[in-house]
CSV table of C-alpha atoms and ligand atoms in Angstrom, one decimal:
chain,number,residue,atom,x,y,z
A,13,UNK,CA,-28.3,-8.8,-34.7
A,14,UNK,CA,-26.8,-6.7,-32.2
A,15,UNK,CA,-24.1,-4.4,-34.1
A,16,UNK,CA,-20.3,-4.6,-33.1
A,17,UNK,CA,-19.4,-1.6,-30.7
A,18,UNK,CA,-15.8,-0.8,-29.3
A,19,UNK,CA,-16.1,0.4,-25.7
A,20,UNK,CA,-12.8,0.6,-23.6
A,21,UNK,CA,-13.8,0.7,-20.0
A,22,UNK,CA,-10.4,2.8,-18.3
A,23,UNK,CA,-9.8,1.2,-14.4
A,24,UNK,CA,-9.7,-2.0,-13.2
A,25,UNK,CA,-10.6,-1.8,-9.4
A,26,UNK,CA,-14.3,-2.9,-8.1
A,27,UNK,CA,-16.0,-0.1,-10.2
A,28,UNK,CA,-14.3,-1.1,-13.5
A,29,UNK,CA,-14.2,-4.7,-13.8
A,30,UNK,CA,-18.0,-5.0,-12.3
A,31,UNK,CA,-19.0,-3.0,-15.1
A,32,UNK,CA,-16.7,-4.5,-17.8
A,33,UNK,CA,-18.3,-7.9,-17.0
A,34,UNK,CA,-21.8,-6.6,-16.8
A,35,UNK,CA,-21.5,-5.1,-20.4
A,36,UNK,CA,-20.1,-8.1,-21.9
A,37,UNK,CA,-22.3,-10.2,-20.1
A,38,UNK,CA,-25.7,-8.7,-21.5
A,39,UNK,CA,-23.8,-7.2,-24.9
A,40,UNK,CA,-21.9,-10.1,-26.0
A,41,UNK,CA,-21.3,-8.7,-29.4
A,42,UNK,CA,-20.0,-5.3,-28.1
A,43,UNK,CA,-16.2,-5.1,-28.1
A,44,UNK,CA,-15.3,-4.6,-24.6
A,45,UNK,CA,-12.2,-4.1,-23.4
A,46,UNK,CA,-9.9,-2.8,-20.0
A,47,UNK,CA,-7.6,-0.3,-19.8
A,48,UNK,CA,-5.7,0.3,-16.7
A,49,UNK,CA,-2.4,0.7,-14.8
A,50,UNK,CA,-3.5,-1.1,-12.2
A,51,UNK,CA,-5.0,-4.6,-11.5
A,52,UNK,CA,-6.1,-6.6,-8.7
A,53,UNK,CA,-3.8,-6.5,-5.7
A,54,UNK,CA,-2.8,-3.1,-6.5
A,55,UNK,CA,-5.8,-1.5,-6.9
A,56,UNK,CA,-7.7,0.6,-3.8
A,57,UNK,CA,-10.2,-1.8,-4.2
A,58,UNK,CA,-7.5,-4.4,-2.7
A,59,UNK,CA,-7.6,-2.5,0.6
A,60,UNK,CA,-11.5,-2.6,1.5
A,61,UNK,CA,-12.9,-5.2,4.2
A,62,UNK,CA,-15.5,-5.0,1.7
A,63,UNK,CA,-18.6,-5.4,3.6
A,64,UNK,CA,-21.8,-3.6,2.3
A,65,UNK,CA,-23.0,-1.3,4.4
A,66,UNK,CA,-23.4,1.9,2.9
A,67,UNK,CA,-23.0,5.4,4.8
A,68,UNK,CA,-26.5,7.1,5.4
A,69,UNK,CA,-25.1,10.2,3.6
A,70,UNK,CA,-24.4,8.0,0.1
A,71,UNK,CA,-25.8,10.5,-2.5
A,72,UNK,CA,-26.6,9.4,-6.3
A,73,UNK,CA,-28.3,12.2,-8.4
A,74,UNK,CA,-31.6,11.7,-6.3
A,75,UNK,CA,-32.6,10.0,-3.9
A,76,UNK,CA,-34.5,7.3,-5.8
A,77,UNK,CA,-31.9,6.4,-8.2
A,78,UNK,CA,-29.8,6.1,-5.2
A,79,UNK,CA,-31.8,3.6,-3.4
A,80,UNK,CA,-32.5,1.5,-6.8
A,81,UNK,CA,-28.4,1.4,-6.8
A,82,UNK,CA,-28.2,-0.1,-3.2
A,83,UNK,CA,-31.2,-2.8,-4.0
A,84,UNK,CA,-29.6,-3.6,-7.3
A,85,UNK,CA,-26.2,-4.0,-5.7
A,86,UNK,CA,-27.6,-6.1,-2.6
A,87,UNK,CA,-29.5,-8.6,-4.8
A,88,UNK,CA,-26.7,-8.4,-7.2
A,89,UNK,CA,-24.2,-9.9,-4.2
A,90,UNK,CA,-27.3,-12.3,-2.8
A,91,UNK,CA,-27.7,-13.8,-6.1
A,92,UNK,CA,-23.8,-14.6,-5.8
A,93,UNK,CA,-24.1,-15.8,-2.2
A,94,UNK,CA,-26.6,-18.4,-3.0
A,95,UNK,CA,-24.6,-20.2,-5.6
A,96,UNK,CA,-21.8,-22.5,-5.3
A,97,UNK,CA,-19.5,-19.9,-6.9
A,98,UNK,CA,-20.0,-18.1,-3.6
A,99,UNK,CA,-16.3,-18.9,-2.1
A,100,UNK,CA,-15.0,-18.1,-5.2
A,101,UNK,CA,-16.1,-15.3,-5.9
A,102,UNK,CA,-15.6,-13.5,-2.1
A,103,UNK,CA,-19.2,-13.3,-0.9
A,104,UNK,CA,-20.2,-14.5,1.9
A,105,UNK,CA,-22.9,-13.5,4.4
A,106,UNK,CA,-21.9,-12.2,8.1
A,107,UNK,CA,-23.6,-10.9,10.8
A,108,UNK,CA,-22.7,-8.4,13.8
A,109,UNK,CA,-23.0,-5.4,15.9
A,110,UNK,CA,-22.4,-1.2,15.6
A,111,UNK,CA,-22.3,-0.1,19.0
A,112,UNK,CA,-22.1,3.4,20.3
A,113,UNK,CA,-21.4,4.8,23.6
A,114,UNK,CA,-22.9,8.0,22.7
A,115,UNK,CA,-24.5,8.7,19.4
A,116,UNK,CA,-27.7,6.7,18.8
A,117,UNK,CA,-27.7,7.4,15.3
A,118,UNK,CA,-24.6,6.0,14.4
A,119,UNK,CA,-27.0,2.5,14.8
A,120,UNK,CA,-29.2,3.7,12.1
A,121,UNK,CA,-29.3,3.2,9.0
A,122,UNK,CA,-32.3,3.8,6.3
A,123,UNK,CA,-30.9,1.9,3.8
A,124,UNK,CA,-30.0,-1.6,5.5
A,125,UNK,CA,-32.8,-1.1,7.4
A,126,UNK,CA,-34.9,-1.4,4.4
A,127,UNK,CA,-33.1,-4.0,2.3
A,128,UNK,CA,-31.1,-6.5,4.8
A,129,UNK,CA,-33.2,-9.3,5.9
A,130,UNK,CA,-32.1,-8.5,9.7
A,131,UNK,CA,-31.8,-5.1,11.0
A,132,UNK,CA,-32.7,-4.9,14.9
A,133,UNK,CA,-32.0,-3.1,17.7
A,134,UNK,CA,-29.7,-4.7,20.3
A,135,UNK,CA,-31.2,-5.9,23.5
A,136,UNK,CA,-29.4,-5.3,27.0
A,137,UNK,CA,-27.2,-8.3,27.0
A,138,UNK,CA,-26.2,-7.8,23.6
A,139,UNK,CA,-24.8,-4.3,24.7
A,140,UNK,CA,-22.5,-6.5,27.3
A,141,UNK,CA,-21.2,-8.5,24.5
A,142,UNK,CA,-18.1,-6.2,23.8
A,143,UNK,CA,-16.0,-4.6,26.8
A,144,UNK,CA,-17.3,-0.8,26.8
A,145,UNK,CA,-20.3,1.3,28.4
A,146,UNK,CA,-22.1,0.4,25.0
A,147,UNK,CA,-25.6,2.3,25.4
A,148,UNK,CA,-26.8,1.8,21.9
A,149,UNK,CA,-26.3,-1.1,19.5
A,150,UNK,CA,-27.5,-2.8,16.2
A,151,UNK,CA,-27.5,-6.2,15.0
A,152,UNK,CA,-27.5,-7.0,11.3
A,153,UNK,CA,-26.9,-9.1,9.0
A,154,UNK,CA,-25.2,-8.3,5.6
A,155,UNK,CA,-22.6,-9.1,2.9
A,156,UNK,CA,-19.0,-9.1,2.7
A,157,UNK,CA,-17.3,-8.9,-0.8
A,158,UNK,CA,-13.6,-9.8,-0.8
A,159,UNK,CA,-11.8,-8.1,-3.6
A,160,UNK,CA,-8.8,-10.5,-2.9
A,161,UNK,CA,-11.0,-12.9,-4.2
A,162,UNK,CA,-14.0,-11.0,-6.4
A,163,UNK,CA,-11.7,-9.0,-8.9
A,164,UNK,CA,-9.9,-12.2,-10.2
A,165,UNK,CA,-12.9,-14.4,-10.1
A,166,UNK,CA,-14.9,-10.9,-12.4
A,167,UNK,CA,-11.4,-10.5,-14.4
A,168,UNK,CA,-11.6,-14.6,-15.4
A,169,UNK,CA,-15.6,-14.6,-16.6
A,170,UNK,CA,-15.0,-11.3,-18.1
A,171,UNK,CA,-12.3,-12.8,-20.2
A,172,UNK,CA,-13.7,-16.2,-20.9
A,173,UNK,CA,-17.0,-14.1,-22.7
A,174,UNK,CA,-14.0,-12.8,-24.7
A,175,UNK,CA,-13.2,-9.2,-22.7
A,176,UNK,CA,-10.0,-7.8,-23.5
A,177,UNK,CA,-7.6,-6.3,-21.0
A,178,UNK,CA,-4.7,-4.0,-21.4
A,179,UNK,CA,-2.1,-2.8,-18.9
A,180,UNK,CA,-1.6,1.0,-20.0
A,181,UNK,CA,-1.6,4.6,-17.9
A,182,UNK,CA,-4.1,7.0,-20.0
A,183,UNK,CA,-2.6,10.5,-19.8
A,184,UNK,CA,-6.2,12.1,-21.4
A,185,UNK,CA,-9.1,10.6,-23.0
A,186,UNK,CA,-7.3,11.7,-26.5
A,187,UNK,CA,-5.8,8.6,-25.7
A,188,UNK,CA,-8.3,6.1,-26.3
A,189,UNK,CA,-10.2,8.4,-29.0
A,190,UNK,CA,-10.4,5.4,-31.2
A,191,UNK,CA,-13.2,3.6,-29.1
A,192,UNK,CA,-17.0,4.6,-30.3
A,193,UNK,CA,-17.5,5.0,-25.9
A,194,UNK,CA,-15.2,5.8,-22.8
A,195,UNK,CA,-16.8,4.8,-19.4
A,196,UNK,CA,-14.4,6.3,-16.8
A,197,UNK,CA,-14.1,3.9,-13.4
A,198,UNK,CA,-11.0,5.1,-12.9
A,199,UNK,CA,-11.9,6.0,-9.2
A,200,UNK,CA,-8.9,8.3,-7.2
A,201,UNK,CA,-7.6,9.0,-10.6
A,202,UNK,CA,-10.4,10.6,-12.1
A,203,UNK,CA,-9.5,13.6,-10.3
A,204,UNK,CA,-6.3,14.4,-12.5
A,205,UNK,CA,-7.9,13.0,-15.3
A,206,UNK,CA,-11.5,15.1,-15.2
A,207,UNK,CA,-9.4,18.2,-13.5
A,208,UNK,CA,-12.5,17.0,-11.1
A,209,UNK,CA,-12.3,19.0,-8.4
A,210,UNK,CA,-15.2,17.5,-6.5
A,211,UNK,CA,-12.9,14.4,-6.4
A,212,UNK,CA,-11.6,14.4,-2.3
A,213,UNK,CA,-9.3,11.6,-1.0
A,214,UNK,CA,-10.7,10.6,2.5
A,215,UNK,CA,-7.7,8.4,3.5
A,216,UNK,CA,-8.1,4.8,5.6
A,217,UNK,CA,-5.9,2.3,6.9
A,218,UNK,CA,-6.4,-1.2,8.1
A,219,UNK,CA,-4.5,-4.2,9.4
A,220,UNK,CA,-5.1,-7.7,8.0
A,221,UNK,CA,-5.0,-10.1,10.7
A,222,UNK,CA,-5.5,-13.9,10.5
A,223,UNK,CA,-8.0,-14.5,13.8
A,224,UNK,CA,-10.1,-17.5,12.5
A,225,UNK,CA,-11.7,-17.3,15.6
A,226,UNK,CA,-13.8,-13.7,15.0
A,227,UNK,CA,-17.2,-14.4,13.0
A,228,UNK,CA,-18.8,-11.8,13.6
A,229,UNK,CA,-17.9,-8.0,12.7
A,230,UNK,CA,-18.5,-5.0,15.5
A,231,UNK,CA,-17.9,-1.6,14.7
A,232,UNK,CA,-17.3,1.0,17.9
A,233,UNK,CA,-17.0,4.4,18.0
A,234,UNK,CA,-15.2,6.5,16.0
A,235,UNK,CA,-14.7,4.2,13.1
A,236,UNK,CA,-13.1,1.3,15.3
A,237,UNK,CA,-14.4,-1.9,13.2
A,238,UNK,CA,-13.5,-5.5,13.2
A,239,UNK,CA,-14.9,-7.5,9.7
A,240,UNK,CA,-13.9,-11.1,8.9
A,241,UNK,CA,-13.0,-11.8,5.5
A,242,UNK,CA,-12.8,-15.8,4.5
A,243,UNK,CA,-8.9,-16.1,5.1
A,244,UNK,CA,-8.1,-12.7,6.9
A,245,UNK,CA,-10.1,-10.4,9.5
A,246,UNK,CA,-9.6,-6.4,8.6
A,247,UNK,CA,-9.2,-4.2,11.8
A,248,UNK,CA,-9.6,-0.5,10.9
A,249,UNK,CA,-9.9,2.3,10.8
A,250,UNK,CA,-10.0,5.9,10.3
A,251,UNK,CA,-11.1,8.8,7.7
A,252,UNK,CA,-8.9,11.2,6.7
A,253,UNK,CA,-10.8,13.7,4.8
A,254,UNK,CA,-8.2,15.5,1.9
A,255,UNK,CA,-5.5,13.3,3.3
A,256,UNK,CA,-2.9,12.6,0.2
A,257,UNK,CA,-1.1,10.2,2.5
A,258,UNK,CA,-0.5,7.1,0.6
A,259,UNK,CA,1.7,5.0,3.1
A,260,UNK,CA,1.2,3.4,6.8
A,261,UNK,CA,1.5,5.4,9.6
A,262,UNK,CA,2.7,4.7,12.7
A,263,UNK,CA,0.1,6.7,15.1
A,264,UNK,CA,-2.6,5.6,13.0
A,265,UNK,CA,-1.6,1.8,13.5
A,266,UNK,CA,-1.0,2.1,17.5
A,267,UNK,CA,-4.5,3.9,17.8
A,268,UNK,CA,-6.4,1.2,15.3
A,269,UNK,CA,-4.7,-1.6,17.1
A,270,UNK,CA,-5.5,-0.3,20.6
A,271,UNK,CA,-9.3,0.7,20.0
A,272,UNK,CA,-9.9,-2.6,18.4
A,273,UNK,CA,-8.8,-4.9,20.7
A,274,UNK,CA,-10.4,-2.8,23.9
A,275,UNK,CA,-13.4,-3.8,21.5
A,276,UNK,CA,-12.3,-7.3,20.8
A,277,UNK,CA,-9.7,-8.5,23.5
A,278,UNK,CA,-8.9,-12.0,21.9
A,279,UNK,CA,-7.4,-9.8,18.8
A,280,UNK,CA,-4.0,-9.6,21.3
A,281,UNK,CA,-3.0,-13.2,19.8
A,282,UNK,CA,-4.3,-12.1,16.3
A,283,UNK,CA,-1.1,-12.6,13.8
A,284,UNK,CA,-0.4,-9.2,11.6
A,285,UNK,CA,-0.4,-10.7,7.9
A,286,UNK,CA,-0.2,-7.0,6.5
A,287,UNK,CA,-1.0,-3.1,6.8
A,288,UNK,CA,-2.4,-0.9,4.6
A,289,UNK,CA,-3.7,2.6,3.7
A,290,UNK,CA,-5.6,4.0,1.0
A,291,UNK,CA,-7.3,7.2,-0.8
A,292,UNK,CA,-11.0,6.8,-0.9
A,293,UNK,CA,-12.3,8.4,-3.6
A,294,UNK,CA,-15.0,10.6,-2.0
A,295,UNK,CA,-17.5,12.5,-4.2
A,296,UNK,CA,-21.1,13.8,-3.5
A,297,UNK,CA,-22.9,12.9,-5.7
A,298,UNK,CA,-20.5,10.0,-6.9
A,299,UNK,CA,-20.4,10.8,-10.8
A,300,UNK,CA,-22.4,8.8,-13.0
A,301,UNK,CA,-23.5,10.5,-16.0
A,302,UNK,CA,-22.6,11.2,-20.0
A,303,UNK,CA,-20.3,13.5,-21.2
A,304,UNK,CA,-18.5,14.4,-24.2
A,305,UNK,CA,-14.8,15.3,-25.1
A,306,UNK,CA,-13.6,16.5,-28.5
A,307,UNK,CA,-10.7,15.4,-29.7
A,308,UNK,CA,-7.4,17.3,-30.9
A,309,UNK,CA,-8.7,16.4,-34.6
A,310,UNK,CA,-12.5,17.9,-33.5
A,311,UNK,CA,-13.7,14.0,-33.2
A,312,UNK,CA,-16.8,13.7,-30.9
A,313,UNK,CA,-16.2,11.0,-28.1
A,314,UNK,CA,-19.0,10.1,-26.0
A,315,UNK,CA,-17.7,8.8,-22.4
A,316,UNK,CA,-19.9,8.1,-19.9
A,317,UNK,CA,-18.3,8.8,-16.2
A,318,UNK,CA,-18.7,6.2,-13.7
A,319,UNK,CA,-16.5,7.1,-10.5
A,320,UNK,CA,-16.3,9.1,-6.7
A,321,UNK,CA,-18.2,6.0,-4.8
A,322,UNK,CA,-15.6,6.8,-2.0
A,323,UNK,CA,-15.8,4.5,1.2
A,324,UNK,CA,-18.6,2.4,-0.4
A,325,UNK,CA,-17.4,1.5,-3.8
A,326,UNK,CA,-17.3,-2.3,-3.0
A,327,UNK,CA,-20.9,-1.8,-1.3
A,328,UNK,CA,-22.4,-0.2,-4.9
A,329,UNK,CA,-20.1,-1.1,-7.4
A,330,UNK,CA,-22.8,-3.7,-9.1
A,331,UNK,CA,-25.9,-0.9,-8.5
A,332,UNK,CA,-24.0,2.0,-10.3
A,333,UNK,CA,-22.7,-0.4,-12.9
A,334,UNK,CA,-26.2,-1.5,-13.9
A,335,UNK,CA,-26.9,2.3,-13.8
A,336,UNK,CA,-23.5,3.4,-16.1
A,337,UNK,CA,-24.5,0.7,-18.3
A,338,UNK,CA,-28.1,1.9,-19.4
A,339,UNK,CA,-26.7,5.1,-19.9
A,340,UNK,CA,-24.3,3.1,-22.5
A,341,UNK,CA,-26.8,1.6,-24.3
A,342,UNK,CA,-28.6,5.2,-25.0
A,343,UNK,CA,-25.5,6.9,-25.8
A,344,UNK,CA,-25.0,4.2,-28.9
A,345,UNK,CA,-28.6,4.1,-29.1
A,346,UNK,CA,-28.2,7.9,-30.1
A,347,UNK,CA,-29.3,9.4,-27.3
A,348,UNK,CA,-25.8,11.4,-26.6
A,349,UNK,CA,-25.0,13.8,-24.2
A,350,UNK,CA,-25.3,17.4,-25.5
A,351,UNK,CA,-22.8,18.1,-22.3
A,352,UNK,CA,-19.5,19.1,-23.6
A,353,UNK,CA,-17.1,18.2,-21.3
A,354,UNK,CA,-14.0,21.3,-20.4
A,355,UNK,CA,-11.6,18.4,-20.1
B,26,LIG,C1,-9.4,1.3,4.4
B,26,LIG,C2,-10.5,1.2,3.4
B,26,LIG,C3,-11.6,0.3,3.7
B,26,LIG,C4,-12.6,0.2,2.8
B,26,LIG,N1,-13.7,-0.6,3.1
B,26,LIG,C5,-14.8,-0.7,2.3
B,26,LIG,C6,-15.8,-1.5,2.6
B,26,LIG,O1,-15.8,-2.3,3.6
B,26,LIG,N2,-16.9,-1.5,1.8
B,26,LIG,C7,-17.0,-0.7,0.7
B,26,LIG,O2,-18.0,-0.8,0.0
B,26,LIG,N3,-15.9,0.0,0.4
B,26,LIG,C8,-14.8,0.1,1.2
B,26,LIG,N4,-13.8,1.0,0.8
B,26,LIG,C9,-13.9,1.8,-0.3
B,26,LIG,C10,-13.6,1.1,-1.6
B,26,LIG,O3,-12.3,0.5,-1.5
B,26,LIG,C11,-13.6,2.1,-2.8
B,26,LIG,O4,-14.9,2.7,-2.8
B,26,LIG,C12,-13.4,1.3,-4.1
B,26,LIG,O5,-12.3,0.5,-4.1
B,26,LIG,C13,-13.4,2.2,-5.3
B,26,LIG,O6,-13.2,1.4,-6.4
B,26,LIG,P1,-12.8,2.0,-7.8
B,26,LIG,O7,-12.9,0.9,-8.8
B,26,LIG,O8,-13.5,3.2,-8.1
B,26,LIG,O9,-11.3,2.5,-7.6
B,26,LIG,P2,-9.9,1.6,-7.6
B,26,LIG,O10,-10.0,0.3,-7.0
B,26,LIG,O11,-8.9,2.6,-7.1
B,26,LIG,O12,-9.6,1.4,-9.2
B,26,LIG,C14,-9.3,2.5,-10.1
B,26,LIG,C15,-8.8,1.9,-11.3
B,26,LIG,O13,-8.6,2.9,-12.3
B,26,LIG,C16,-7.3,2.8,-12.8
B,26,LIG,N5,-6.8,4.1,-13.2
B,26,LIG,C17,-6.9,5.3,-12.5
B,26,LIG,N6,-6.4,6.3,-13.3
B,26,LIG,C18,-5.9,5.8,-14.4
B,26,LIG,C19,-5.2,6.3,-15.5
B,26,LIG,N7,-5.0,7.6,-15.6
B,26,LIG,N8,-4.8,5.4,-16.5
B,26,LIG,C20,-5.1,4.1,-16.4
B,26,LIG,N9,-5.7,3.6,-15.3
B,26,LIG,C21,-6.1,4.4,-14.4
B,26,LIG,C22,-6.4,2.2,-11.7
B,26,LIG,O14,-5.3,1.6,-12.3
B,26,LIG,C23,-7.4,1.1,-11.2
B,26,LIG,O15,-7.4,0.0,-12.0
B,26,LIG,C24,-12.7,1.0,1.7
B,26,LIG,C25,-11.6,1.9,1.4
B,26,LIG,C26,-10.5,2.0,2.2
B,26,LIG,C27,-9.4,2.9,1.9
């Protein structure tokens, strides 16, 4: 019989909660609980359009483990998408265009191109599809994970195998130095946490439109994109690289709102439900490894990091969970970090 671990897992956006379940799911007699200050619609996780597509420059500690996180996380979300839990849970499948005007590399991708089951160039008429002098374009078809809907449908089976959840900021990890492991998904605010310097805020902001009529998603130049959601379609965007700027901004909105619907003209009678900016956490290579912090009484606590996924958290979350995970199991199989942590 499995022996009873406590494990507090600290955050509760996309990175958290997928690992939280996916513990308690395949360790049902390990104590698992949340800790976090924010849930749900609060969370950065909140903000994203959600839809997995990965940047080219997504870095894991190599290359390999890298790509086993992207085909872990894809088959992860397909597995959902087949089931009837699919609306439920936020996943559903969609398929679209990346145009470019100028750069033909901005249609590639080595990852998708690999692992989608439709990744193709885009003939001649295709490029006349979207106002524009498009002279390259892809055509794909991929996922689209809705945290609106995922974190609360995660949260309620995570709870029902008997997951605990607590609402609670942690200052240091002396904090939670009664738990025999720390995994840290606590995204942005790792940074202040792990004095993690690494940690950079690439800032984005997006409308949320109701426009039942877009069902496809088209991304333009200079991150111009258009993704339906199942209730709301997410109009974005830009990336702010060591941006600290939490709210909306005006210039930001006029230029989002202009370059999308040159893109997408029928957007004009799109109805504004919301606007919103966030702080990616940006990190390369996004942290996922085992650490150790001694405690103010000299107490070893083994913590395992799981955080920095920037704009692609939603994308990986399930690949780098499956990842923090195993590393979990061989820290409280005995096989600890010997890393001691300057925290
Ligand atoms: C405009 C925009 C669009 C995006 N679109 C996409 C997309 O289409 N696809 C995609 O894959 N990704 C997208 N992203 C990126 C995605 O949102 C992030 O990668 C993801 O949300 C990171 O998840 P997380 O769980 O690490 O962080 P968060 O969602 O920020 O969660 C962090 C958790 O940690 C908790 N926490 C932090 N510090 C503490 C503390 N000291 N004490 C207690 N709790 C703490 C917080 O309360 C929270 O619960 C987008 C981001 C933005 C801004």
């Amino acid at each position: 019989m499995e022996e009873k671990k406590q494990i507090c897992v600290l955050g509760a956006g996309i990175v958290g909660i997928t690992t939280a379940f996916m513990m308690k799911e395949k360790h049902t007699k390990w104590d698992v609980t949340i800790i976090a200050d924010k849930f749900e619609q609060d969370t950065l996780s909140d903000i994203a359009a959600g839809i997995f597509r990965p940047s080219t420059s997504f870095k894991g500690p190599t290359s390999e483990i890298t790509k086993q996180w992207l085909v872990d996380a894809y088959h992860h979300y397909k597995k959902i998408q087949i089931t009837k839990e699919t609306a439920e849970a936020g996943v559903q499948e969609v398929s679209g265009y990346v145009l470019s005007s100028k750069f033909p590399e901005v249609t590639k991708n080595q990852f998708l191109e690999d692992l989608l089951p439709v990744y193709r160039r885009a003939n001649e008429l295709e490029l006349k599809i979207c106002p524009g002098d498009w002279k390259y374009g892809a055509f794909f078809t991929t996922l689209v994970i809705e945290s609106r809907y995922h974190l609360p449908w995660l949260r309620n089976k995570f709870e029902r195998l008997g997951g605990k959840i607590v609402k609670k900021t942690i200052n240091s990890f002396q904090d939670v130095e009664d738990y025999d492991l720390v995994i840290n998904c606590t995204g942005f605010g790792a940074k202040k946490l792990c004095v993690d310097h690494d940690v950079v805020p690439i800032r984005g902001q997006v409308f949320k439109v109701k426009a039942p009529w877009v069902k496809m998603f088209f991304y333009g130049d200079y991150d111009t994109y258009i993704i339906p959601g199942i209730e709301y379609v997410t109009l974005g965007g830009c990336r702010q690289f060591d941006s600290f700027k939490e709210e909306v901004d005006k210039y930001d909105s006029a230029s989002i709102w202009e370059r999308c619907t040159e893109l997408l003209p029928n957007l004009k009678s799109a109805e504004v439900i919301r606007e919103v900016a966030g702080l990616r956490p940006h990190r390369t290579p996004v942290r996922v490894e085992k650490d150790v912090f001694i405690t103010s009484s000299g107490k070893r606590l083994d913590i395992v990091h799981h955080y920095g996924h920037g704009g692609y958290g939603v994308t990986t979350a399930p690949g780098t969970a499956k990842y923090a995970v195993q590393l979990a199991e061989e820290v409280l199989s005995g096989i600890r970090s010997n890393i001691y942590s300057k925290l």
